[in-house]
C-alpha positions as MATLAB code, in Angstrom:
seq = 'MVNVEQIAGIAMTVITYSGVAKSCYVEAMRKIKSGNKEEFEAEMKKGDENFVLAHHAHLEILNREMTTAEPQITMLLAHAEDQLMSAETIKTIVIEMESIIEEVRGKNKDE';
ca = [
     187.981   88.934  -32.795;
     186.351   86.121  -30.859;
     182.556   86.114  -30.889;
     181.646   84.927  -27.406;
     178.007   84.275  -28.375;
     179.042   81.985  -31.188;
     181.476   80.093  -28.916;
     178.736   79.835  -26.262;
     176.318   78.433  -28.850;
     178.846   75.875  -30.017;
     179.769   74.916  -26.512;
     176.062   74.328  -25.761;
     176.013   72.087  -28.781;
     178.839   70.065  -27.532;
     177.253   69.788  -24.058;
     173.853   68.815  -25.504;
     175.097   66.103  -27.905;
     177.689   64.799  -25.269;
     174.987   64.510  -22.699;
     172.665   62.550  -24.961;
     175.582   60.288  -25.909;
     176.315   59.692  -22.264;
     172.598   58.847  -21.589;
     172.479   56.481  -24.444;
     175.671   54.666  -23.353;
     174.265   54.259  -19.775;
     171.002   52.993  -21.235;
     172.926   50.505  -23.341;
     174.558   49.180  -20.231;
     171.126   48.673  -18.726;
     170.004   46.839  -21.845;
     172.946   44.480  -21.930;
     172.453   43.696  -18.164;
     168.846   42.702  -18.890;
     170.201   40.492  -21.793;
     168.720   42.531  -24.626;
     171.725   42.578  -27.162;
     169.720   44.220  -29.933;
     168.547   47.167  -27.881;
     172.166   47.384  -26.455;
     173.558   47.827  -29.943;
     170.857   50.272  -30.832;
     171.529   52.514  -27.842;
     175.325   52.213  -28.487;
     174.732   53.331  -32.130;
     172.531   56.161  -31.078;
     175.196   57.252  -28.476;
     177.879   57.067  -31.183;
     175.797   59.315  -33.555;
     175.435   61.890  -30.834;
     179.089   61.650  -29.806;
     180.102   62.377  -33.417;
     177.848   65.490  -33.663;
     179.445   66.568  -30.224;
     182.926   65.958  -31.681;
     182.172   67.900  -34.824;
     180.988   70.924  -32.882;
     184.105   70.605  -30.618;
     186.366   70.663  -33.764;
     184.493   73.773  -34.930;
     185.525   75.519  -31.711;
     189.088   74.379  -32.114;
     189.259   75.585  -35.741;
     187.892   78.972  -34.742;
     190.481   79.363  -32.006;
     193.237   78.368  -34.482;
     192.123   80.816  -37.199;
     191.624   83.774  -34.853;
     194.846   83.153  -32.834;
     192.760   84.362  -29.792;
     192.320   81.530  -27.363;
     189.471   82.148  -25.009;
     188.518   79.607  -22.363;
     185.133   80.094  -20.614;
     183.561   78.085  -17.978;
     180.909   76.999  -20.527;
     183.664   75.825  -22.856;
     185.409   73.980  -20.073;
     182.170   72.352  -19.187;
     181.668   71.235  -22.816;
     185.078   69.757  -22.773;
     184.323   67.902  -19.613;
     181.052   66.594  -21.055;
     182.767   65.401  -24.204;
     185.518   63.629  -22.451;
     183.195   61.894  -19.898;
     180.941   60.594  -22.745;
     184.014   58.972  -24.248;
     184.968   57.514  -20.828;
     181.525   56.147  -20.203;
     181.441   54.570  -23.648;
     184.794   52.850  -22.927;
     183.488   51.561  -19.600;
     180.145   50.287  -21.174;
     181.998   48.460  -23.847;
     184.193   46.731  -21.225;
     181.202   45.939  -19.041;
     179.388   44.414  -22.106;
     182.261   41.979  -22.605;
     182.348   41.054  -18.971;
     178.563   40.542  -18.793;
     178.670   38.323  -21.963;
     181.572   36.336  -20.526;
     179.802   35.810  -17.208;
     176.620   34.781  -19.035;
     178.500   32.282  -21.081;
     180.150   30.720  -18.044;
     176.704   30.492  -16.286;
     175.271   28.675  -19.231;
     177.978   26.068  -19.111;
     177.444   25.317  -15.391;
];
């Protein structure tokens, strides 16, 4: 039988770590905009570390669902999924923005 309290606790873990990861990725974008490559890399690393923790918690929920054969989707779990995916999306955008910013900076130096 599915333990709703445990699922809720794991979902909150996913939400927490995903939220921190998103914040780190956004902060990384601010750092690269201001030209601070070292701080950009540090924020990205911190974001990645939190994303991995969120992902591990997410896998725990999936494994529990597989072993109990009782799928149960709650609004909290749906929110956790949303947070995890948006963190991944923001990371992808920040990586692309970083390359664009670096390219523009390079062109401006040449002028």
